[in-house]
XYZ file of C-alpha atoms in Angstrom:
629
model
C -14.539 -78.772 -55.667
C -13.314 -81.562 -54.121
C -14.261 -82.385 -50.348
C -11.895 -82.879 -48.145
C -10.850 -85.449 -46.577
C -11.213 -86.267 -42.335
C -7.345 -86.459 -42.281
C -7.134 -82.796 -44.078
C -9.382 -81.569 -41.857
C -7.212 -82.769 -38.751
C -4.174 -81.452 -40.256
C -5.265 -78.179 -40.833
C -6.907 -77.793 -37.257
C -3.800 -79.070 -35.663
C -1.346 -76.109 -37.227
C -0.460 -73.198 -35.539
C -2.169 -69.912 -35.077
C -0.309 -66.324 -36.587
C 2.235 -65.013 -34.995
C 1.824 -62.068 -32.381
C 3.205 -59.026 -34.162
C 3.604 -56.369 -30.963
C 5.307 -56.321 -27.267
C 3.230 -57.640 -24.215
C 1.881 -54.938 -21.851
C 2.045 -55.466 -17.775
C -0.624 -52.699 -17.653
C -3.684 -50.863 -19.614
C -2.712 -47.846 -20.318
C -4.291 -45.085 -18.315
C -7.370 -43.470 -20.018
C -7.162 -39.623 -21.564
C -10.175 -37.870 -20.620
C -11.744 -37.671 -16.762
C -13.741 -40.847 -15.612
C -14.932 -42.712 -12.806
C -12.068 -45.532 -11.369
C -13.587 -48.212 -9.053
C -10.203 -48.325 -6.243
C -9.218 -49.544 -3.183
C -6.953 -47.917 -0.472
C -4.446 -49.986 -1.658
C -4.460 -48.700 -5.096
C -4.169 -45.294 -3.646
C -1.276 -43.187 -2.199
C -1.192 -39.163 -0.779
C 0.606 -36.592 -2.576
C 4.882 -36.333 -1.636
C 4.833 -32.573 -1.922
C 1.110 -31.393 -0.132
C 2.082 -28.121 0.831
C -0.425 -28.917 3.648
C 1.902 -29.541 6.613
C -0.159 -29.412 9.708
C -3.597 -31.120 10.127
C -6.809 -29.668 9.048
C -8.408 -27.370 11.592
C -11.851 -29.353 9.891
C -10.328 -32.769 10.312
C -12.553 -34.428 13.154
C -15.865 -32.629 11.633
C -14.688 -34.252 7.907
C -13.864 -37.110 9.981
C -17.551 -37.382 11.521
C -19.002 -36.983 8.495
C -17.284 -39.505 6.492
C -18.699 -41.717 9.355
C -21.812 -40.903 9.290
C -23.055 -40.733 5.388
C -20.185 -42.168 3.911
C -17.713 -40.405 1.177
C -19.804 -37.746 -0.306
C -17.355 -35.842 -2.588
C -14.912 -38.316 -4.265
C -11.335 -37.411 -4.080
C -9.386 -36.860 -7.798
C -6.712 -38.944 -8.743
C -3.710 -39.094 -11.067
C -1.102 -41.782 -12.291
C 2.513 -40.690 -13.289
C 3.843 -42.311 -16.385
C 5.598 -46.030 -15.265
C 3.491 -45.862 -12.062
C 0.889 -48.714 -10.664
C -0.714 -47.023 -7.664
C -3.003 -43.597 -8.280
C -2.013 -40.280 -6.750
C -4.085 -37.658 -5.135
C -3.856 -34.368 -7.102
C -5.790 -31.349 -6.131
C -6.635 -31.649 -2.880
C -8.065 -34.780 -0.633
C -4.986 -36.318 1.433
C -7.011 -35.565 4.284
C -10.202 -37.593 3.101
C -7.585 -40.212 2.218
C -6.292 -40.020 5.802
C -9.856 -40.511 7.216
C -10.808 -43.109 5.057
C -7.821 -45.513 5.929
C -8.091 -44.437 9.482
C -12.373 -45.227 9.510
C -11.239 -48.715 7.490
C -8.947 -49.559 10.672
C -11.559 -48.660 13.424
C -14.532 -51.004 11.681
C -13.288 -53.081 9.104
C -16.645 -51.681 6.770
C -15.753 -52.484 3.167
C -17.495 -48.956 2.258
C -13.990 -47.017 3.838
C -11.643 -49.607 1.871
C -13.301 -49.803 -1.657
C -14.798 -46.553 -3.573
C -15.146 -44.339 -6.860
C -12.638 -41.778 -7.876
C -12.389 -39.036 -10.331
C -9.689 -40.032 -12.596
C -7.980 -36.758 -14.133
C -5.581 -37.609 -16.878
C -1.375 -36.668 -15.802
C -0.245 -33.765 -16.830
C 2.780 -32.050 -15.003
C 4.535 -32.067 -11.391
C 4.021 -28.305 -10.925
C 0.196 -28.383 -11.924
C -0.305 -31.285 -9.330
C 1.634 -29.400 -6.919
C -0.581 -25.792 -7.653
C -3.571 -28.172 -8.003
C -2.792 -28.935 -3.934
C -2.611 -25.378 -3.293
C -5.547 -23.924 -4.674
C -7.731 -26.930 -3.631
C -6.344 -26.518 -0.036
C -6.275 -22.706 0.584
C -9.822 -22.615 -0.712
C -11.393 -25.230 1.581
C -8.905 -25.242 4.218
C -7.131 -22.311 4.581
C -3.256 -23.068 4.606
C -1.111 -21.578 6.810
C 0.814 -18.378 5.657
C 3.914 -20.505 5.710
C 2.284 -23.365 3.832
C 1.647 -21.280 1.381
C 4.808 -19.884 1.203
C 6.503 -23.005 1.151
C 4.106 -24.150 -1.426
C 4.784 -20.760 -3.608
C 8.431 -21.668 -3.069
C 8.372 -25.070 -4.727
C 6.294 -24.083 -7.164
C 8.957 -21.722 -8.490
C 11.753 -24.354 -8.125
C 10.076 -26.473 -10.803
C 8.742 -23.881 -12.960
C 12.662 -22.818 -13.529
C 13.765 -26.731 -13.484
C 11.451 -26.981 -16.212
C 12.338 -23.911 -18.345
C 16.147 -23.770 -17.259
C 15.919 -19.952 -16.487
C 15.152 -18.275 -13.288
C 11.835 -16.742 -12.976
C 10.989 -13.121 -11.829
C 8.217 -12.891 -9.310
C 5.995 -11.444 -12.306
C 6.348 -14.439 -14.442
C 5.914 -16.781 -11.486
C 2.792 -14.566 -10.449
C 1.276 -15.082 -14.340
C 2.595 -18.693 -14.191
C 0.647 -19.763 -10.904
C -2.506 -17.698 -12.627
C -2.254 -20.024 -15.833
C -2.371 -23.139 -13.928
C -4.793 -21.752 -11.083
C -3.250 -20.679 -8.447
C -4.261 -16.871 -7.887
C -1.937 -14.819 -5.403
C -1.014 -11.410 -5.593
C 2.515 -10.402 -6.550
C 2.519 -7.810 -3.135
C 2.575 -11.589 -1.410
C 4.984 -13.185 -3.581
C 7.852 -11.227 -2.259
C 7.326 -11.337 0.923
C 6.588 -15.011 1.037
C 10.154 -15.940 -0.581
C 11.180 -13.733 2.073
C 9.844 -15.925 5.066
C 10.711 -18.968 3.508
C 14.561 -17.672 3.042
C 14.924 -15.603 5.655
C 12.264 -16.037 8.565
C 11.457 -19.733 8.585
C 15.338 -21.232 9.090
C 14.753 -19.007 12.442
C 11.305 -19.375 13.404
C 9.817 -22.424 12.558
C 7.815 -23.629 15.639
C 6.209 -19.840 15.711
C 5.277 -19.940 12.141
C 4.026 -23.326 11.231
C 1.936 -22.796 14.908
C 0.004 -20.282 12.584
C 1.673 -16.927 12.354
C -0.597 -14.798 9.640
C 0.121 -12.251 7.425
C 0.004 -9.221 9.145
C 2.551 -10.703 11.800
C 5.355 -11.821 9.392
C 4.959 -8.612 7.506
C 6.010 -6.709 10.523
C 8.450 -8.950 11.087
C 10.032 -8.090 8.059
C 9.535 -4.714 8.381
C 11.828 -4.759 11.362
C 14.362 -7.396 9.948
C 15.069 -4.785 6.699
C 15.240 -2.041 9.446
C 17.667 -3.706 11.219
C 19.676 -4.622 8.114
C 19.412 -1.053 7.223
C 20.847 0.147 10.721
C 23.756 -2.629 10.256
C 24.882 -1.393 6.844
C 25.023 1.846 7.578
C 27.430 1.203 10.806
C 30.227 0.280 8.000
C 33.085 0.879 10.212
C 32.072 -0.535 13.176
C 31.185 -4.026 11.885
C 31.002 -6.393 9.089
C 28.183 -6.564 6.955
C 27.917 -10.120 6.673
C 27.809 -10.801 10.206
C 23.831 -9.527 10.120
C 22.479 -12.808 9.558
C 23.667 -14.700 12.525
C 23.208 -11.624 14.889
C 19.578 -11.833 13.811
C 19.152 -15.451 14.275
C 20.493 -16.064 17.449
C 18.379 -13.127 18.649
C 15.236 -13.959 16.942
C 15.736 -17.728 18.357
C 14.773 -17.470 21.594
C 10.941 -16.205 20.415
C 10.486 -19.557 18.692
C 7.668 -21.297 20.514
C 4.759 -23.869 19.482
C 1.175 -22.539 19.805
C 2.408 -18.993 19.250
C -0.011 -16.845 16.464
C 1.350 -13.392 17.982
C 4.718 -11.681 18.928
C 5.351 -9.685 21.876
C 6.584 -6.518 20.180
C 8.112 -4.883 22.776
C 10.103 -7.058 23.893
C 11.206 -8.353 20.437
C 11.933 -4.113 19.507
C 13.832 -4.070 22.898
C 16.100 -7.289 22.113
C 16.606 -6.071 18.228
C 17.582 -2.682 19.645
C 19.890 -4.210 22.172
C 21.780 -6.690 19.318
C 22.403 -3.698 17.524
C 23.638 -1.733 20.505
C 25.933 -4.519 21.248
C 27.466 -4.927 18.048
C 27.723 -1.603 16.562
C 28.301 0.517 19.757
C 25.299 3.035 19.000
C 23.754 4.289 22.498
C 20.573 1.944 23.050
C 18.114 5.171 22.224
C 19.738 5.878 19.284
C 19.331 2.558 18.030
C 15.302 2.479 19.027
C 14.504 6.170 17.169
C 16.394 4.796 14.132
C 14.581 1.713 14.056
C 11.440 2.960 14.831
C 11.544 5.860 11.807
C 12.726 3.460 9.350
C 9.453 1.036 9.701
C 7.083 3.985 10.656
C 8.741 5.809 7.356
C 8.143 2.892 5.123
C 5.047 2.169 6.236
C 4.182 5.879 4.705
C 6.040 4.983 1.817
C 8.678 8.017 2.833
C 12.024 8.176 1.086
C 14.297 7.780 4.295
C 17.406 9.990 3.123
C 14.551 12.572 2.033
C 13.094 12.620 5.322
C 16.449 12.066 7.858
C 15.412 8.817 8.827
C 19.126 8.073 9.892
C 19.730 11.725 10.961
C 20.719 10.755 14.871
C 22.424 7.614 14.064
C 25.100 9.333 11.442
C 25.612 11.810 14.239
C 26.436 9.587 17.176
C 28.625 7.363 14.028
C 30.626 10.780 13.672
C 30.693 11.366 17.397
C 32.075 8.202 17.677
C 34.400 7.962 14.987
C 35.319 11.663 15.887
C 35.327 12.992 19.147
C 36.134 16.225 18.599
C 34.899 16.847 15.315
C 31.495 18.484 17.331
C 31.685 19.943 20.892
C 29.148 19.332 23.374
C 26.330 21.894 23.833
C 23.454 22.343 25.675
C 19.756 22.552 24.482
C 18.563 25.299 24.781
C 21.934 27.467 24.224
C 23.543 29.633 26.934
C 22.489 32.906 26.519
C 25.564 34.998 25.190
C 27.729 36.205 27.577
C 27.724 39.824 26.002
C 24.124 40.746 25.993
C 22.780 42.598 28.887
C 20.902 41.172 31.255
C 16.781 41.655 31.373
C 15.725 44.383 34.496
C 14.302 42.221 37.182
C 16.596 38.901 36.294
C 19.370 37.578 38.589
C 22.695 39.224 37.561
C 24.735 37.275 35.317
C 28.082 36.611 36.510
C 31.326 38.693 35.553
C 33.610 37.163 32.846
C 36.537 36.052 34.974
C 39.814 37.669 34.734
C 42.240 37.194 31.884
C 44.853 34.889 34.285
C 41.498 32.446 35.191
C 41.648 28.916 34.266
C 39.964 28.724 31.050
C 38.260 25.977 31.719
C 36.024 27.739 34.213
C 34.425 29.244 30.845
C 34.082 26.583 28.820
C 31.000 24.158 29.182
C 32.437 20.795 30.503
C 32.221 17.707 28.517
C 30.103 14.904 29.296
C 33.577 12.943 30.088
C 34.199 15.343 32.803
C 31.077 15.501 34.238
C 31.352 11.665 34.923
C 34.351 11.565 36.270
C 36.630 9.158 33.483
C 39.086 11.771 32.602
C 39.328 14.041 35.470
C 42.202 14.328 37.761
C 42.074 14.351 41.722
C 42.837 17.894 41.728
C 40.376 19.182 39.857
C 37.506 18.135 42.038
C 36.745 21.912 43.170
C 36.711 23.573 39.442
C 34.185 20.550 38.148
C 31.882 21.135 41.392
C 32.233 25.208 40.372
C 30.831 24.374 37.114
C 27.949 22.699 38.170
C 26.308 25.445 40.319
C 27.351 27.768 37.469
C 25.080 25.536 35.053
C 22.392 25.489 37.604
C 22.204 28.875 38.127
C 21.926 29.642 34.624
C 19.627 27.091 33.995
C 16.930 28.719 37.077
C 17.805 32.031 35.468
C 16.868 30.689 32.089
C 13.502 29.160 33.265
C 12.852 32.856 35.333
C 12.981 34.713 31.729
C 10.780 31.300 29.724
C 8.020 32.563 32.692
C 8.347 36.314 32.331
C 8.332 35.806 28.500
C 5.041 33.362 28.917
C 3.056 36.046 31.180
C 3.372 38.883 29.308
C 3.187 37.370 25.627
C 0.942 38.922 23.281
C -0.736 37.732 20.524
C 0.975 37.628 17.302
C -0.127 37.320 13.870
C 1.603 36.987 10.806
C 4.630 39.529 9.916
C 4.777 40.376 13.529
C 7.015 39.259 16.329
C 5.745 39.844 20.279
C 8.161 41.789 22.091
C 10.691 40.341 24.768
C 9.436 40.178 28.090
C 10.938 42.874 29.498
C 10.159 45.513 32.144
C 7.311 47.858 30.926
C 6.265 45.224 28.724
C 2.540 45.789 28.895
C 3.158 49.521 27.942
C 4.908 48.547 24.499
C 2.169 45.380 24.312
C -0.617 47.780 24.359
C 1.416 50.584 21.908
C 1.722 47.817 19.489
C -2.185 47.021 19.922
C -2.841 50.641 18.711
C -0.490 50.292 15.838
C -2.096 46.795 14.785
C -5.071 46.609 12.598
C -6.672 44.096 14.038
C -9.042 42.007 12.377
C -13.046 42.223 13.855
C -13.710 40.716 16.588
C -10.039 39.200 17.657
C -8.963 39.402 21.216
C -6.823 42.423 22.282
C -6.408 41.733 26.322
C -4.917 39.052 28.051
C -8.746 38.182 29.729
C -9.445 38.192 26.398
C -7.075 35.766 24.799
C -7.717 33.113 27.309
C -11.781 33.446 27.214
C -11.248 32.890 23.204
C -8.859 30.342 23.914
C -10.897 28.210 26.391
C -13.880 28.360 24.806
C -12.134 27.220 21.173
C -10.940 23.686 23.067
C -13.052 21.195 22.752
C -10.676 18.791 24.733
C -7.468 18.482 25.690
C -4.419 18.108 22.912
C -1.225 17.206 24.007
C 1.978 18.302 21.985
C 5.505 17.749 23.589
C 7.554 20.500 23.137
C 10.414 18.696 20.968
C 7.353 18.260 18.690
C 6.338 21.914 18.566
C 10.146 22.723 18.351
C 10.484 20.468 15.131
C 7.348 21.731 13.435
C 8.473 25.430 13.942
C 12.386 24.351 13.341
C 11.150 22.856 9.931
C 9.198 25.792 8.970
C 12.051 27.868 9.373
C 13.909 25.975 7.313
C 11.531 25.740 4.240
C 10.613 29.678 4.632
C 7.140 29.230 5.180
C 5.068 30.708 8.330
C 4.174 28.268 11.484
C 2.289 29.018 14.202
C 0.375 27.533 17.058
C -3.737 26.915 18.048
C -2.469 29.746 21.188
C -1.470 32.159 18.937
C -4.245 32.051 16.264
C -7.316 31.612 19.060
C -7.570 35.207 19.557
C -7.591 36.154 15.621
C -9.042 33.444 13.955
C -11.838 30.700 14.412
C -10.009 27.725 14.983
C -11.047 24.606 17.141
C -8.917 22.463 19.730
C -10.351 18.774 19.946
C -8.097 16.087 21.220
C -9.456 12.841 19.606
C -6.676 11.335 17.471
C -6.779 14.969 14.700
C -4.302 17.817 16.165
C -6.121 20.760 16.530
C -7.520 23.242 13.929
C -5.570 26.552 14.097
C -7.657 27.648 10.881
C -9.982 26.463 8.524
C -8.550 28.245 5.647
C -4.594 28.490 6.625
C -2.939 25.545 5.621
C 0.760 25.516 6.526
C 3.576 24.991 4.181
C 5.306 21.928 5.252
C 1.907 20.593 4.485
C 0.608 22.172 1.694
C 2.118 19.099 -1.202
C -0.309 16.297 -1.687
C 1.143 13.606 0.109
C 0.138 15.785 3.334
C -2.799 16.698 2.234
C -4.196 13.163 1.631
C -3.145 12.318 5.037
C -4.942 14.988 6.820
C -7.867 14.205 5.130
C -8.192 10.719 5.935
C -7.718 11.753 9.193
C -10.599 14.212 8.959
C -12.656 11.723 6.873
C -12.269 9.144 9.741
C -13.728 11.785 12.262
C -16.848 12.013 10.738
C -17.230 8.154 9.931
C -16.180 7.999 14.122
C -19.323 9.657 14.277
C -21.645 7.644 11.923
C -20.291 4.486 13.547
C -18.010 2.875 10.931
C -14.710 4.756 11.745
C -11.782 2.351 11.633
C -14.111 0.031 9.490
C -12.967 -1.091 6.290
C -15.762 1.349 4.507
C -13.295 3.947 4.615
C -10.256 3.130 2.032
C -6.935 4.924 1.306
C -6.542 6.116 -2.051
C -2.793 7.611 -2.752
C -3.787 8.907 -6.314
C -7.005 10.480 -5.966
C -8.534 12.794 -3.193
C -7.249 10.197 -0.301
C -9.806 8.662 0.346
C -12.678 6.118 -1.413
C -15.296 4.452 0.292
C -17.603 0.997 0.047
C -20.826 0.725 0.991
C -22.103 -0.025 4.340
C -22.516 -3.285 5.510
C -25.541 -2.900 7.095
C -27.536 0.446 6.397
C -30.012 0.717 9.022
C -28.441 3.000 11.120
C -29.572 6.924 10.063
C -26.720 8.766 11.368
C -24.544 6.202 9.384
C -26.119 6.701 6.302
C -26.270 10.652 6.485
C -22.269 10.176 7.347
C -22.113 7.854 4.583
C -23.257 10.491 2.020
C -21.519 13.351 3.562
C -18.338 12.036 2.398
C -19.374 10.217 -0.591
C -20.482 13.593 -2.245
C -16.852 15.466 -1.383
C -16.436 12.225 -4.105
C -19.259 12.818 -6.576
C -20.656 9.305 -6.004
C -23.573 9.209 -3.910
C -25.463 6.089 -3.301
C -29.229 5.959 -4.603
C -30.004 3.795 -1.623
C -29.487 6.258 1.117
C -30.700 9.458 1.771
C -30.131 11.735 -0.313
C -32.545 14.968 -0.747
C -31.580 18.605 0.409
C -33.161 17.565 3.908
C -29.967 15.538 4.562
C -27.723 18.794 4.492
C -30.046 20.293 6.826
C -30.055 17.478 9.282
C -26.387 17.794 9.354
C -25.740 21.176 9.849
C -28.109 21.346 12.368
C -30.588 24.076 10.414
C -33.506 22.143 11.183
C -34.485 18.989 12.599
C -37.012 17.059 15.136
C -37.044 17.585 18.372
C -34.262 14.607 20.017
C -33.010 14.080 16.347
C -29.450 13.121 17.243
C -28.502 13.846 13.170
C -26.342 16.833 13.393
C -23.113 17.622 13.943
C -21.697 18.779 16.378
C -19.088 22.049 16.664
C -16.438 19.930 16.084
C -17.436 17.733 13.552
C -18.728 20.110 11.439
C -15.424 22.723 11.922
C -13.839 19.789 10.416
C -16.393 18.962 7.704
C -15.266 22.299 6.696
C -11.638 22.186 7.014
C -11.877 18.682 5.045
C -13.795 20.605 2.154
C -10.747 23.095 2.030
C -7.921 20.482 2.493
C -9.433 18.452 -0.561
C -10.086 21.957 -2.650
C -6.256 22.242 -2.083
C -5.563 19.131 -3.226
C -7.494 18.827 -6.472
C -5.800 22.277 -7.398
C -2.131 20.477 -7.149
C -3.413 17.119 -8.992
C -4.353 19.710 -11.937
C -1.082 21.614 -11.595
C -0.015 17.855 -11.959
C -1.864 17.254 -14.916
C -1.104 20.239 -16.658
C 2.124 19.595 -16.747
C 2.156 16.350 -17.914
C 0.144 17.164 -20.403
């Protein structure tokens, strides 16, 4: 082959290179897989939507430490498609924060320029549920953070997929991209964002928790509830701006707790104002609606609205019910009792009728009477007294000479020679061994059956019996059972015991029954030392009750209390006692001189009572199953 020449090889040097066959690129593209990025603070740039609104409660102890041993856990980082500068994504604005304000104060090069975990980009919503678990799991967001955060969250999930979301699918949704958060919270957390925060925004971002905004809505959806029903007195959609401009004036800054009574007062009042309902009326509503709920009650079922429909129909209808008087006038026709004041003579045929009648509450003040009338209204008002003293002479008669009644039997009237038909109808009775027959009698039993002192109103007694009545089943009271049965009075927060065995109908359905016993069961954890605790859990499907274990076991009347209820469940723990001597200790059939183990009369009449009120139950859950099955 033929060498080339010097002026070939100069030719062929001098010609130009191949063409470039692709675009220029301003930037590498970003990597695919999690590294380590060497950047500065002005490569760097917080997240737009951290649901983190106010400053971290840790921020001058981060801040301090950050000083002292420099950036210890590296903050992640993202980059959006088309961007130059990284984002933080799941969590570290605040060490961001630090960092740039550190680099200000000293100038040290170690603040400015650093390592960061590089996560590859994947979507807006998992960088914005990124923030929130990151943040409520080292920080602890505030309940409206979170909410607000939950909010957004949903907003993109449906901008994404075009359809709304239910708060299931957003629940299962959050869980996918690793946000856990229980659906019970989801609702009400749309609800404070919607309905709470345009009204209370100082109070809520100052730290209002859970258990405050919950009652807060409680009473909000009771209130809503007491508007709707007053359809003819006001508009339905003119609940929202009553609320707010009440609610208002509660905003404040630094406030983690509302005054209840005087936000129940000022609620009560709104609704007095608008709808016309008497004040009272508007409180007993209010308050049996969120006590009602609470329970899980159906509020038609249980006449949750029963005194505001009738002042509605009072007010609608004056005249569609007459005043009366609590307890009734005795009727005119029957004869009075021997030893009473003498009832006055029906007044003759040409008398003003009016003299008979009972006068309205409208004449009694005043509004509608005439000038002339004066003497007949002032008539009718000693009448009324002297009925009422005459009334309250017979309620003491009726209370001296009562005797004791038991089931099938009604005492006899307090009337002269009442003691002679008392003790006839002793002779007749077949008493049961060892009840009281005397008066001396009755009151010794009675006495020494109360533990302490129970207080029942008597509108409370008067609604238990009234009830009973009504559903045809027997009621009667600790007074009346003393003397035949062994029952125990002992104030504490339980009503008293008026038989182990008897349980009365209005309570004998399982709902009831689970109630009572978690009262009991709380009695005897009271007395192991972990009443009120959360050991003792509510269980609305089983036998009421469940338990966890103690959180410190050291204590031996705790852990004897501990498996006293835990084998009414069949699940006792291997780590406490747990041998035959532990039933012993309890019941007080033996034990060591100052052994403080057993219980006591009252605890253990209730020990028993619990066994029968859970006996009662289990035979309902298999009437249950039974027919189910």
């Amino acid at each position: 082959m033929k060498r080339p020449t010097d002026q070939q090889l100069r030719d062929r040097l001098t010609q130009p290179g191949p063409r470039r066959q692709g675009q220029p690129v301003d930037a590498v593209t970003p990597p695919d897989q999690e590294m380590a990025v060497w950047v500065t603070l002005d490569m760097l740039k917080p997240y737009e939507h951290n649901p983190r609104q106010v400053q971290n409660s840790k921020y001058e102890d981060i801040k301090a430490s950050i000083r002292a041993a420099g950036l210890k856990h590296k903050p992640p980082v993202t980059q959006r498609p088309g961007e130059k500068h990284y984002t933080i994504c799941d969590g570290g604005n605040t060490r961001l924060q630090i960092l740039r304000e550190l680099y200000e104060e000293t100038g040290e090069s170690r603040f400015h320029a650093f390592y960061a975990l590089y996560r590859p980009w994947q979507s807006e919503v998992k960088m914005l549920t990124g923030h929130l678990s990151e943040n409520d799991n080292r920080g602890q967001l505030l309940w409206i953070e979170r909410a607000k955060g939950v909010m957004d969250a949903k907003a993109m999930y449906e901008e994404e997929s075009g359809e709304s979301l239910s708060q299931r699918e957003l629940v299962k949704r959050l869980s996918e991209d690793g946000y856990q958060v229980a659906q019970s919270h989801i609702s009400k957390m749309l609800y404070t964002v919607e309905h709470l925060l345009p009204t209370l925004p100082n109070t809520l971002y100052s730290g209002l928790g859970r258990p405050q905004v919950e009652k807060l809505i409680s009473y909000r959806e009771a209130c809503r509830l007491i508007w709707e029903r007053c359809t003819e007195e006001i508009a339905p959609e003119g609940f929202a701006e009553a609320w707010h401009q009440t609610l208002a004036w509660f905003d404040d800054e630094g406030q983690t707790e509302m005054n209840w009574g005087i936000v129940v007062d000022r609620l009560c009042g709104m609704l007095a104002d608008h709808t016309g309902v008497h004040f009272n009326v508007c409180e007993l509503t209010l308050d049996n609606i969120v006590t009602y709920r609470k329970r899980r009650w159906d509020l038609e079922e249980h006449q949750a609205f029963e005194a505001l429909d009738a002042e509605l129909q009072q007010m609608r209808d004056p005249d569609a019910q007459p005043p009366s008087l609590y307890p009734p006038l005795p009727d005119s026709s029957t004869e009075p009792a021997a030893g009473s004041a003498p009832k006055e003579k029906p007044p003759a045929p040409d008398s003003e009728p009016q003299a008979e009648q009972l006068p309205s509450p409208r004449t009694l003040s005043g509004r509608d009477v005439h000038p002339d009338e004066g003497r007949t209204e002032s008539t009718e008002l000693i009448r009324l007294r002297q009925q009422v003293a005459e009334l309250e002479r017979e309620k003491e008669q009726i209370s001296e000479s009562q005797s004791p009644v038991v089931p099938g039997v009604e005492a006899p009237a307090a009337v002269p020679g009442s003691a002679s038909m008392v003790a006839s109808l002793e002779e007749e009775l077949d008493w049961p061994e060892g009840a009281a027959r005397t008066e001396a009698e009755q009151a010794a039993r009675v006495e020494g059956l109360t533990q302490s002192h129970w207080e029942e109103s008597p509108g409370k007694r008067g609604y238990r019996h009234h009830l009973a009545s009504e559903l045809g089943v027997p009621s009667f009271d600790f007074e009346q059972l003393a003397p035949l049965a062994a029952p125990v009075l002992s104030g504490e927060t339980t009503p008293p015991i008026a038989d182990v065995w008897f349980i009365e109908g209005v309570e004998d359905e399982p709902r009831s029954l689970r109630i009572r016993i978690r009262e009991l069961v709380q009695v005897i954890a009271r007395w192991g030392g972990f009443g009120g605790s959360e050991v003792v859990i509510a269980d609305d499907d089983g036998i009421g009750f469940d338990l966890d274990p103690l959180p410190d076991a050291d204590d031996r009347r705790a852990l004897f209390a501990w498996q006293a209820l835990a084998s009414l469940r069949g699940e006792l723990n291997p780590e406490y006692p747990s041998d035959a001597t532990l039933w012993g200790a309890l019941l007080g059939t033996h034990g060591e001189e100052g052994d403080e183990s057993a219980w006591d009369d009252a605890v253990l009449l209730r020990y028993f009572r619990l066994v029968r009120l859970i006996r009662r139950l289990r035979e309902h859950l298999q009437v249950q199953q039974e027919a189910q099955s």
